[in-house]
XYZ file of N, CA and C in Angstrom:
768
model
N 0.849 -1.197 0.000
C 0.000 0.000 0.000
C 0.892 1.256 0.000
N 0.536 2.201 -0.862
C 1.342 3.431 -0.958
C 0.944 4.388 0.153
N 1.921 4.917 0.839
C 1.653 5.816 1.965
C 1.196 7.177 1.464
N 0.436 7.917 2.297
C -0.003 9.268 1.918
C 1.158 10.192 1.569
N 2.275 10.074 2.296
C 3.418 10.950 2.025
C 4.002 10.681 0.647
N 3.975 9.376 0.267
C 4.480 9.023 -1.065
C 3.570 9.590 -2.148
N 2.259 9.493 -1.938
C 1.294 10.045 -2.899
C 1.471 11.549 -3.062
N 1.676 12.222 -1.924
C 1.892 13.673 -1.969
C 3.150 13.993 -2.763
N 4.207 13.190 -2.512
C 5.478 13.402 -3.224
C 5.298 13.218 -4.738
N 4.560 12.165 -5.106
C 4.308 11.902 -6.532
C 3.491 13.022 -7.144
N 2.494 13.506 -6.416
C 1.648 14.588 -6.915
C 2.468 15.843 -7.179
N 3.339 16.176 -6.217
C 4.193 17.354 -6.407
C 5.139 17.160 -7.589
N 5.637 15.939 -7.757
C 6.540 15.653 -8.878
C 5.827 15.832 -10.210
N 4.587 15.352 -10.292
C 3.805 15.507 -11.527
C 3.531 16.974 -11.828
N 3.190 17.729 -10.795
C 2.942 19.169 -10.971
C 4.194 19.862 -11.474
N 5.334 19.470 -10.893
C 6.615 20.068 -11.310
C 6.909 19.769 -12.769
N 6.692 18.504 -13.173
C 6.973 18.115 -14.560
C 6.040 18.811 -15.532
N 4.757 18.863 -15.209
C 3.788 19.544 -16.082
C 4.109 21.017 -16.179
N 4.487 21.620 -15.030
C 4.839 23.038 -15.023
C 6.019 23.309 -15.926
N 7.026 22.428 -15.885
C 8.210 22.616 -16.721
C 7.886 22.480 -18.194
N 7.016 21.519 -18.550
C 6.620 21.352 -19.952
C 5.879 22.578 -20.445
N 4.956 23.068 -19.590
C 4.193 24.263 -19.971
C 5.117 25.454 -20.172
N 6.074 25.600 -19.250
C 6.975 26.736 -19.351
C 7.833 26.645 -20.609
N 8.231 25.416 -20.972
C 9.069 25.238 -22.157
C 8.343 25.636 -23.423
N 7.010 25.534 -23.388
C 6.217 25.867 -24.569
C 5.720 27.315 -24.559
N 6.096 28.085 -23.556
C 5.591 29.448 -23.434
C 6.398 30.452 -24.241
N 7.548 30.073 -24.747
C 8.402 30.996 -25.487
C 8.613 30.497 -26.908
N 8.411 31.383 -27.882
C 8.701 31.069 -29.275
C 9.904 31.905 -29.693
N 10.872 31.264 -30.337
C 12.133 31.911 -30.697
C 12.082 32.303 -32.172
N 12.182 33.604 -32.430
C 11.962 34.127 -33.774
C 13.148 34.976 -34.215
N 13.629 34.734 -35.427
C 14.693 35.573 -35.974
C 14.103 36.856 -36.539
N 14.934 37.871 -36.570
C 14.514 39.197 -37.005
C 15.651 39.809 -37.824
N 15.359 40.898 -38.497
C 16.372 41.551 -39.314
C 16.288 43.059 -39.208
N 16.873 43.733 -40.172
C 16.908 45.194 -40.156
C 16.107 45.726 -41.342
N 14.909 46.216 -41.072
C 14.049 46.769 -42.116
C 13.131 47.833 -41.563
N 13.716 48.961 -41.068
C 12.888 50.048 -40.551
C 11.917 50.536 -41.638
N 10.714 50.981 -41.304
C 10.203 51.154 -39.931
C 9.544 49.912 -39.344
N 9.547 48.810 -40.084
C 8.848 47.613 -39.621
C 9.632 46.833 -38.584
N 10.941 46.677 -38.839
C 11.783 45.817 -38.009
C 13.161 46.439 -37.821
N 13.664 46.419 -36.619
C 15.055 46.814 -36.375
C 15.379 46.624 -34.901
N 16.579 46.166 -34.645
C 17.031 45.995 -33.260
C 17.086 47.326 -32.533
N 17.283 48.417 -33.274
C 17.489 49.731 -32.655
C 16.196 50.512 -32.432
N 15.086 50.050 -32.982
C 13.827 50.771 -32.836
C 13.113 50.392 -31.538
N 12.254 51.284 -31.062
C 11.429 50.980 -29.906
C 10.562 49.754 -30.207
N 10.528 48.812 -29.290
C 9.802 47.543 -29.488
C 10.318 46.782 -30.711
N 11.492 47.157 -31.202
C 12.093 46.558 -32.406
C 11.241 46.787 -33.656
N 10.493 47.901 -33.672
C 9.691 48.252 -34.842
C 8.257 47.787 -34.714
N 7.396 48.362 -35.546
C 5.959 48.106 -35.417
C 5.607 46.654 -35.709
N 6.246 46.008 -36.692
C 5.919 44.612 -36.998
C 6.298 43.699 -35.833
N 7.470 43.944 -35.248
C 7.891 43.166 -34.078
C 6.916 43.363 -32.916
N 6.480 44.603 -32.735
C 5.544 44.915 -31.651
C 4.214 44.198 -31.860
N 3.736 44.182 -33.094
C 2.485 43.486 -33.413
C 2.610 42.001 -33.088
N 3.738 41.416 -33.436
C 3.956 39.991 -33.185
C 3.980 39.701 -31.686
N 4.703 40.516 -30.933
C 4.797 40.319 -29.482
C 3.425 40.429 -28.826
N 2.661 41.462 -29.211
C 1.352 41.677 -28.594
C 0.357 40.592 -28.990
N 0.454 40.099 -30.210
C -0.433 39.010 -30.639
C -0.169 37.752 -29.827
N 1.098 37.439 -29.616
C 1.453 36.268 -28.824
C 1.129 36.472 -27.341
N 1.314 37.691 -26.865
C 1.086 37.964 -25.441
C -0.345 37.630 -25.040
N -1.295 37.947 -25.904
C -2.705 37.665 -25.593
C -2.973 36.161 -25.514
N -2.055 35.364 -26.091
C -2.173 33.904 -26.045
C -1.237 33.288 -25.004
N -0.667 34.153 -24.154
C 0.240 33.730 -23.082
C 1.500 33.041 -23.629
N 2.013 33.581 -24.720
C 3.242 33.082 -25.328
C 4.239 34.235 -25.397
N 5.462 34.006 -24.919
C 6.514 35.019 -24.972
C 7.323 34.876 -26.258
N 8.004 35.947 -26.635
C 8.840 35.955 -27.838
C 10.289 36.214 -27.446
N 11.173 35.372 -27.957
C 12.614 35.614 -27.857
C 13.120 35.974 -29.245
N 13.741 37.148 -29.382
C 14.217 37.617 -30.686
C 15.695 37.278 -30.882
N 16.029 36.977 -32.119
C 17.429 36.860 -32.522
C 17.631 37.672 -33.783
N 18.549 38.627 -33.764
C 18.750 39.523 -34.909
C 19.934 39.060 -35.749
N 19.682 38.916 -37.066
C 20.680 38.412 -38.002
C 20.539 39.130 -39.342
N 21.557 39.065 -40.199
C 21.345 39.468 -41.604
C 20.217 38.623 -42.188
N 19.503 39.186 -43.167
C 18.278 38.545 -43.639
C 18.469 37.102 -44.090
N 19.515 36.859 -44.839
C 19.721 35.503 -45.369
C 19.909 34.501 -44.234
N 20.684 34.892 -43.211
C 20.927 33.992 -42.082
C 19.685 33.875 -41.199
N 18.932 34.969 -41.097
C 17.685 34.920 -40.323
C 16.746 33.862 -40.897
N 16.663 33.826 -42.221
C 15.800 32.858 -42.888
C 16.320 31.435 -42.698
N 17.615 31.229 -42.910
C 18.202 29.892 -42.807
C 18.086 29.339 -41.388
N 18.304 30.187 -40.384
C 18.200 29.738 -38.996
C 16.794 29.276 -38.658
N 15.808 29.928 -39.262
C 14.424 29.509 -39.056
C 14.114 28.249 -39.849
N 14.626 28.176 -41.058
C 14.337 27.041 -41.937
C 14.936 25.735 -41.417
N 16.158 25.803 -40.879
C 16.815 24.572 -40.431
C 16.426 24.166 -39.010
N 15.557 24.940 -38.375
C 15.060 24.579 -37.056
C 15.895 25.064 -35.901
N 16.979 25.801 -36.191
C 17.781 26.387 -35.109
C 16.930 27.366 -34.300
N 16.071 28.105 -35.008
C 15.067 28.982 -34.393
C 13.692 28.528 -34.873
N 12.650 28.912 -34.145
C 11.300 28.447 -34.485
C 10.761 29.077 -35.760
N 11.088 30.346 -35.977
C 10.532 31.040 -37.125
C 11.231 32.357 -37.369
N 10.606 33.185 -38.206
C 11.239 34.448 -38.585
C 10.170 35.481 -38.923
N 10.525 36.750 -38.759
C 9.641 37.870 -39.075
C 10.354 38.813 -40.038
N 9.666 39.379 -40.941
C 8.395 39.011 -41.561
C 8.680 38.739 -43.032
N 7.929 37.834 -43.684
C 8.276 37.380 -45.021
C 7.033 37.293 -45.908
N 7.253 37.502 -47.211
C 6.177 37.336 -48.183
C 6.084 35.873 -48.589
N 4.964 35.511 -49.179
C 4.743 34.118 -49.574
C 5.331 33.824 -50.945
N 5.920 32.650 -51.077
C 6.217 32.062 -52.380
C 6.223 30.546 -52.214
N 6.219 29.829 -53.304
C 6.051 28.377 -53.247
C 7.152 27.664 -52.446
N 8.441 27.977 -52.673
C 9.477 27.288 -51.872
C 9.312 27.509 -50.367
N 8.949 28.714 -49.971
C 8.790 29.005 -48.553
C 7.586 28.261 -47.960
N 6.520 28.139 -48.744
C 5.328 27.446 -48.259
C 5.607 25.973 -47.971
N 6.622 25.414 -48.603
C 6.984 24.021 -48.348
C 7.660 23.856 -46.988
N 8.333 24.909 -46.529
C 9.122 24.813 -45.292
C 8.459 25.445 -44.080
N 7.469 26.321 -44.301
C 6.952 27.131 -43.197
C 5.427 27.173 -43.151
N 4.926 27.342 -41.922
C 3.543 27.767 -41.712
C 3.529 29.295 -41.783
N 2.612 29.860 -42.546
C 2.492 31.309 -42.675
C 1.320 31.817 -41.850
N 1.549 32.897 -41.137
C 0.472 33.534 -40.386
C -0.415 34.343 -41.319
N -1.487 34.855 -40.771
C -2.264 35.866 -41.469
C -1.378 37.115 -41.620
N -1.696 38.024 -42.560
C -0.806 39.171 -42.815
C -0.571 40.034 -41.579
N 0.694 40.351 -41.354
C 1.078 41.274 -40.279
C 1.183 42.695 -40.826
N 1.781 42.831 -42.001
C 1.990 44.126 -42.648
C 1.632 44.007 -44.133
N 1.017 45.047 -44.685
C 0.805 45.137 -46.130
C 1.657 46.287 -46.653
N 2.373 46.058 -47.749
C 3.321 47.064 -48.236
C 3.334 47.115 -49.754
N 3.758 48.278 -50.274
C 3.878 48.489 -51.716
C 5.348 48.664 -52.065
N 5.853 47.852 -52.978
C 7.227 47.965 -53.428
C 7.333 48.918 -54.603
N 8.276 49.853 -54.524
C 8.448 50.848 -55.593
C 9.924 50.943 -55.979
N 10.176 51.638 -57.077
C 11.534 51.813 -57.588
C 11.991 53.245 -57.340
N 13.074 53.393 -56.593
C 13.667 54.707 -56.344
C 14.745 54.977 -57.394
N 14.887 56.269 -57.761
C 15.905 56.669 -58.737
C 16.288 58.124 -58.513
N 17.356 58.564 -59.148
C 17.779 59.961 -59.042
C 16.810 60.861 -59.813
N 16.545 62.019 -59.265
C 15.603 62.946 -59.909
C 16.092 63.416 -61.266
N 17.390 63.539 -61.433
C 17.917 64.035 -62.704
C 17.865 63.032 -63.838
N 17.500 61.796 -63.550
C 17.499 60.752 -64.571
C 16.076 60.507 -65.071
N 15.805 60.751 -66.368
C 14.469 60.460 -66.906
C 14.163 58.970 -66.739
N 13.006 58.680 -66.169
C 12.696 57.276 -65.910
C 11.193 57.031 -65.916
N 10.790 56.005 -66.646
C 9.423 55.491 -66.587
C 9.466 54.027 -66.982
N 8.510 53.274 -66.514
C 8.509 51.850 -66.848
C 7.105 51.272 -66.741
N 6.876 50.240 -67.566
C 5.610 49.513 -67.526
C 5.834 48.028 -67.256
N 6.944 47.489 -67.798
C 7.259 46.080 -67.564
C 8.770 45.930 -67.466
N 9.225 44.706 -67.208
C 10.646 44.482 -66.949
C 11.515 44.658 -68.190
N 10.925 44.577 -69.366
C 11.687 44.888 -70.587
C 12.206 46.319 -70.552
N 11.415 47.218 -69.959
C 11.811 48.628 -69.871
C 12.986 48.846 -68.925
N 13.279 47.857 -68.073
C 14.341 48.009 -67.068
C 15.667 47.398 -67.482
N 15.716 46.813 -68.676
C 16.908 46.077 -69.095
C 18.141 46.958 -69.268
N 17.954 48.244 -69.488
C 19.095 49.135 -69.718
C 19.649 49.741 -68.424
N 19.037 49.408 -67.281
C 19.442 50.012 -66.010
C 20.176 49.009 -65.124
N 21.008 49.531 -64.217
C 21.597 48.705 -63.166
C 20.744 48.865 -61.906
N 20.425 47.744 -61.278
C 19.424 47.727 -60.213
C 20.041 47.247 -58.906
N 19.777 47.963 -57.833
C 20.211 47.571 -56.498
C 19.107 46.812 -55.780
N 19.461 45.681 -55.184
C 18.511 44.863 -54.432
C 19.203 44.329 -53.188
N 18.418 43.725 -52.296
C 18.956 43.216 -51.035
C 19.194 41.711 -51.107
N 20.287 41.277 -50.529
C 20.631 39.853 -50.501
C 19.578 39.058 -49.737
N 19.140 37.951 -50.338
C 18.193 37.064 -49.666
C 16.765 37.538 -49.670
N 16.486 38.612 -50.403
C 15.139 39.189 -50.401
C 14.406 38.794 -51.677
N 13.120 38.462 -51.546
C 12.298 38.039 -52.682
C 11.428 39.217 -53.133
N 11.555 39.599 -54.409
C 10.852 40.769 -54.940
C 9.656 40.403 -55.825
N 9.266 39.155 -55.815
C 8.132 38.718 -56.607
C 8.562 37.823 -57.760
N 7.615 37.053 -58.263
C 7.913 36.089 -59.329
C 8.383 36.758 -60.612
N 7.785 37.905 -60.972
C 8.179 38.591 -62.208
C 9.614 39.080 -62.137
N 9.988 39.622 -60.992
C 11.365 40.080 -60.788
C 12.334 38.899 -60.882
N 11.991 37.802 -60.202
C 12.867 36.625 -60.195
C 13.067 36.070 -61.604
N 11.994 36.025 -62.371
C 12.109 35.506 -63.740
C 12.998 36.413 -64.587
N 12.793 37.731 -64.457
C 13.614 38.672 -65.220
C 15.078 38.570 -64.814
N 15.335 38.362 -63.520
C 16.713 38.199 -63.038
C 17.309 36.887 -63.530
N 16.558 35.791 -63.407
C 17.052 34.481 -63.835
C 17.314 34.424 -65.335
N 16.492 35.131 -66.107
C 16.640 35.139 -67.569
C 17.732 36.090 -68.046
N 18.301 36.864 -67.110
C 19.331 37.830 -67.483
C 18.791 39.075 -68.141
N 17.483 39.297 -68.015
C 16.869 40.475 -68.631
C 17.259 41.755 -67.892
N 17.426 41.648 -66.570
C 17.787 42.817 -65.766
C 19.107 42.548 -65.047
N 19.844 43.619 -64.807
C 21.162 43.535 -64.150
C 21.010 43.902 -62.674
N 21.227 42.915 -61.807
C 20.996 43.090 -60.377
C 22.314 43.054 -59.609
N 22.481 44.012 -58.702
C 23.616 44.034 -57.793
C 23.050 44.009 -56.374
N 23.349 42.920 -55.653
C 22.752 42.746 -54.329
C 23.737 43.111 -53.212
N 23.200 43.729 -52.171
C 23.971 44.077 -50.977
C 23.160 43.638 -49.754
N 23.799 43.629 -48.590
C 23.116 43.124 -47.396
C 22.127 44.129 -46.808
N 22.340 45.436 -47.061
C 21.457 46.457 -46.476
C 20.981 47.433 -47.542
N 19.696 47.799 -47.455
C 19.109 48.723 -48.423
C 19.792 50.091 -48.402
N 20.255 50.513 -47.221
C 20.886 51.821 -47.132
C 22.116 51.889 -48.041
N 22.815 50.774 -48.205
C 23.984 50.739 -49.087
C 23.590 51.018 -50.530
N 22.435 50.516 -50.937
C 21.968 50.773 -52.302
C 21.674 52.252 -52.527
N 21.130 52.917 -51.528
C 20.866 54.345 -51.682
C 22.175 55.141 -51.767
N 23.176 54.710 -51.022
C 24.486 55.356 -51.125
C 25.066 55.177 -52.523
N 24.931 53.980 -53.066
C 25.414 53.703 -54.423
C 24.609 54.490 -55.458
N 23.331 54.661 -55.205
C 22.482 55.441 -56.111
C 22.947 56.893 -56.182
N 23.253 57.470 -55.029
C 23.708 58.862 -54.991
C 25.068 59.047 -55.658
N 25.871 57.974 -55.671
C 27.197 58.037 -56.295
C 27.170 57.595 -57.761
N 25.964 57.407 -58.314
C 25.796 56.983 -59.714
C 26.382 55.603 -60.004
N 26.515 54.781 -58.984
C 27.054 53.438 -59.198
C 25.965 52.442 -59.598
N 24.717 52.773 -59.293
C 23.561 52.039 -59.795
C 22.510 53.064 -60.222
N 21.500 52.586 -60.961
C 20.476 53.499 -61.467
C 19.179 53.442 -60.672
N 18.857 52.268 -60.150
C 17.555 52.059 -59.509
C 17.720 51.278 -58.202
N 16.795 51.527 -57.275
C 16.747 50.757 -56.023
C 15.339 50.208 -55.855
N 15.241 48.893 -55.711
C 13.965 48.230 -55.427
C 13.822 48.077 -53.920
N 12.722 48.593 -53.375
C 12.499 48.496 -51.932
C 11.051 48.896 -51.638
N 10.508 48.434 -50.498
C 9.177 48.878 -50.091
C 9.187 50.396 -49.899
N 8.098 51.024 -50.290
C 8.035 52.489 -50.232
C 8.263 53.004 -48.818
N 7.576 52.437 -47.831
C 7.729 52.900 -46.446
C 9.154 52.709 -45.946
N 9.754 51.578 -46.313
C 11.132 51.295 -45.890
C 12.102 52.278 -46.533
N 11.947 52.500 -47.848
C 12.831 53.428 -48.551
C 12.742 54.841 -48.018
N 11.526 55.307 -47.783
C 11.340 56.666 -47.267
C 11.924 56.810 -45.860
N 11.783 55.753 -45.051
C 12.348 55.777 -43.699
C 13.865 55.844 -43.749
N 14.477 55.071 -44.637
C 15.941 55.085 -44.779
C 16.413 56.469 -45.201
N 15.753 57.049 -46.171
C 16.158 58.373 -46.649
C 16.022 59.424 -45.548
N 14.941 59.323 -44.798
C 14.670 60.330 -43.769
C 15.661 60.252 -42.616
N 16.111 59.035 -42.293
C 16.937 58.860 -41.100
C 18.431 58.719 -41.382
N 18.811 58.350 -42.609
C 20.201 58.044 -42.900
C 20.893 59.063 -43.811
N 20.133 60.009 -44.366
C 20.710 60.934 -45.339
C 20.311 62.375 -45.020
N 21.112 63.290 -45.526
C 20.841 64.719 -45.302
C 19.681 65.165 -46.186
N 19.011 66.279 -45.834
C 17.931 66.809 -46.679
C 18.396 67.083 -48.109
N 19.651 67.511 -48.258
C 20.188 67.782 -49.594
C 20.282 66.501 -50.414
N 20.688 65.414 -49.772
C 20.774 64.129 -50.467
C 19.387 63.584 -50.806
N 18.476 63.704 -49.856
C 17.113 63.212 -50.075
C 16.453 63.943 -51.242
N 16.773 65.223 -51.384
C 16.177 66.028 -52.459
C 16.588 65.547 -53.844
N 17.627 64.739 -53.909
C 18.111 64.242 -55.202
C 17.455 62.931 -55.627
N 16.609 62.366 -54.752
C 16.036 61.046 -55.003
C 14.511 61.108 -55.008
N 13.906 60.343 -55.880
C 12.452 60.215 -55.928
C 12.113 58.756 -56.227
N 10.840 58.459 -56.339
C 10.464 57.090 -56.696
C 9.318 57.086 -57.705
N 9.285 56.026 -58.486
C 8.232 55.849 -59.475
C 6.912 55.541 -58.778
N 5.797 56.100 -59.255
C 4.503 55.799 -58.630
C 4.032 54.374 -58.923
N 4.583 53.763 -59.975
C 4.179 52.399 -60.322
C 4.805 51.392 -59.357
N 3.986 50.586 -58.721
C 4.497 49.559 -57.808
C 4.960 48.341 -58.602
N 6.120 47.778 -58.211
C 6.511 46.520 -58.844
C 5.754 45.355 -58.217
N 5.225 45.561 -57.033
C 4.272 44.618 -56.452
C 3.722 45.189 -55.148
N 2.496 44.794 -54.842
C 1.918 45.048 -53.531
C 1.815 43.694 -52.851
N 2.251 43.631 -51.623
C 2.346 42.314 -50.997
C 2.037 42.375 -49.515
N 1.812 41.202 -48.967
C 1.611 41.066 -47.530
C 2.810 40.342 -46.931
N 3.118 40.686 -45.689
C 4.244 40.079 -44.980
C 3.730 39.358 -43.737
N 4.317 38.212 -43.470
C 3.783 37.283 -42.486
C 4.857 36.794 -41.523
N 4.425 36.413 -40.339
C 5.264 35.616 -39.460
C 5.330 34.211 -40.042
N 6.527 33.615 -40.060
C 6.665 32.247 -40.531
C 7.266 31.380 -39.434
N 6.710 30.169 -39.269
C 7.224 29.196 -38.308
C 7.522 27.907 -39.061
N 8.685 27.312 -38.793
C 9.106 26.147 -39.574
C 8.243 24.922 -39.302
N 8.170 24.057 -40.307
C 7.374 22.832 -40.209
C 8.150 21.677 -39.579
N 9.414 21.914 -39.233
C 10.209 20.884 -38.562
C 9.720 20.648 -37.141
N 9.154 21.675 -36.524
C 8.675 21.583 -35.145
C 7.179 21.316 -35.150
N 6.726 20.140 -34.731
C 5.299 19.792 -34.815
C 4.373 20.780 -34.119
N 4.805 21.344 -32.995
C 3.943 22.250 -32.230
C 3.722 23.584 -32.937
N 4.539 23.872 -33.955
C 4.422 25.179 -34.623
C 3.095 25.348 -35.356
N 2.467 24.248 -35.754
C 1.166 24.367 -36.420
C 0.139 24.973 -35.469
N 0.158 24.543 -34.211
C -0.751 25.120 -33.219
C -0.296 26.514 -32.806
N 1.019 26.726 -32.787
C 1.537 28.038 -32.406
C 1.106 29.107 -33.403
N 1.126 28.782 -34.696
C 0.722 29.770 -35.696
C -0.778 30.048 -35.588
N -1.564 29.040 -35.200
C -3.004 29.251 -34.992
C -3.243 30.176 -33.805
N -2.456 29.971 -32.752
C -2.573 30.847 -31.577
C -2.203 32.279 -31.950
N -1.131 32.424 -32.734
C -0.729 33.768 -33.172
C -1.845 34.430 -33.974
N -2.431 33.698 -34.910
C -3.499 34.259 -35.734
C -4.677 34.717 -34.886
N -4.997 33.943 -33.850
C -6.079 34.340 -32.946
C -5.735 35.649 -32.243
N -4.491 35.759 -31.784
C -4.069 37.005 -31.140
C -4.061 38.175 -32.095
N -3.620 37.933 -33.334
C -3.583 38.996 -34.344
C -4.991 39.486 -34.672
N -5.930 38.560 -34.810
C -7.317 38.955 -35.074
C -7.874 39.779 -33.923
N -7.471 39.440 -32.699
C -7.898 40.224 -31.543
C -7.398 41.657 -31.615
N -6.134 41.839 -32.045
C -5.589 43.190 -32.206
C -6.360 43.975 -33.265
N -6.699 43.297 -34.355
C -7.449 43.966 -35.428
C -8.841 44.359 -34.959
N -9.529 43.423 -34.341
C -10.918 43.665 -33.946
C -11.036 44.758 -32.884
N -10.024 44.888 -32.055
C -10.053 45.910 -30.994
C -9.624 47.285 -31.483
N -9.065 47.353 -32.708
C -8.549 48.618 -33.221
C -7.109 48.887 -32.828
N -6.531 47.988 -32.017
C -5.159 48.178 -31.543
C -4.158 48.120 -32.684
N -4.373 47.211 -33.622
C -3.437 47.064 -34.747
C -3.355 48.348 -35.562
N -4.503 48.929 -35.901
C -4.504 50.160 -36.677
C -3.863 51.299 -35.899
N -4.083 51.313 -34.601
C -3.456 52.344 -33.747
C -1.931 52.211 -33.774
N -1.440 50.996 -33.724
C 0.003 50.764 -33.754
C 0.591 51.205 -35.091
N -0.097 50.909 -36.184
C 0.382 51.340 -37.503
C 0.381 52.865 -37.616
N -0.645 53.501 -37.073
C -0.705 54.968 -37.087
C 0.429 55.558 -36.269
N 0.754 54.942 -35.144
C 1.868 55.406 -34.317
C 3.196 55.257 -35.065
N 3.303 54.191 -35.859
C 4.521 53.995 -36.629
C 4.699 55.122 -37.636
N 3.621 55.490 -38.333
C 3.691 56.567 -39.309
C 4.052 57.899 -38.661
N 3.658 58.082 -37.416
C 3.926 59.343 -36.716
C 5.299 59.370 -36.045
N 6.045 58.253 -36.119
C 7.396 58.226 -35.579
C 7.532 57.690 -34.175
N 6.500 57.062 -33.645
C 6.535 56.572 -32.258
C 7.652 55.566 -32.015
N 7.967 54.738 -33.004
C 8.907 53.632 -32.789
C 10.373 54.026 -32.969
N 10.650 55.275 -33.269
C 12.040 55.690 -33.472
C 12.751 55.809 -32.136
């Protein structure tokens, strides 16, 4: 017969083990990169997209641990299971094979920046064949861009940071910079003088409008439920008006 003291000991042991399992599942580890105003280690709350992710998880009693890396490494660390996932990425077929995608966190318009003194207009990628184009390493600009790049129709020079492309643009080392409009304007406003900014403009034609998502790798079985929990938290932010308030604060400079 088992004594009462033994039963109590077993009960406490079970509580301890369950508590430890629960605690182990309370934190999701997500890689991040540098893409102001949405994401940056130096911004308040690490930028509005990071803040949205944290608050969405918080309502589901899940904590976030961030790891900041160059974009290519941020993606690989999430893909190989070293980290649970990454923020924030657009959808394409190869990524859908490796990751669960959340509902959209951010919607953005990609535009082409160029020097004001250079006559420029475009309708399709054939029109861009005579220009040198700056892009970011490890970044996906859409299927049309990828096809034009793979076919050799456009000349692409990739760097690790968008700010480097703007520096090259001002020095006439490239002709065009592909980047999200909000990101490009933020870089110009914070990294360059008013005189330099006055020399740059962007085409009104978007090369794509896209949504950006939290991604969690499919190597971890629990991530399927984790992404569902995140989506529930994100919908709560939207329904309460908190999400729109956070985006408005970002536009007003709150996260700087």
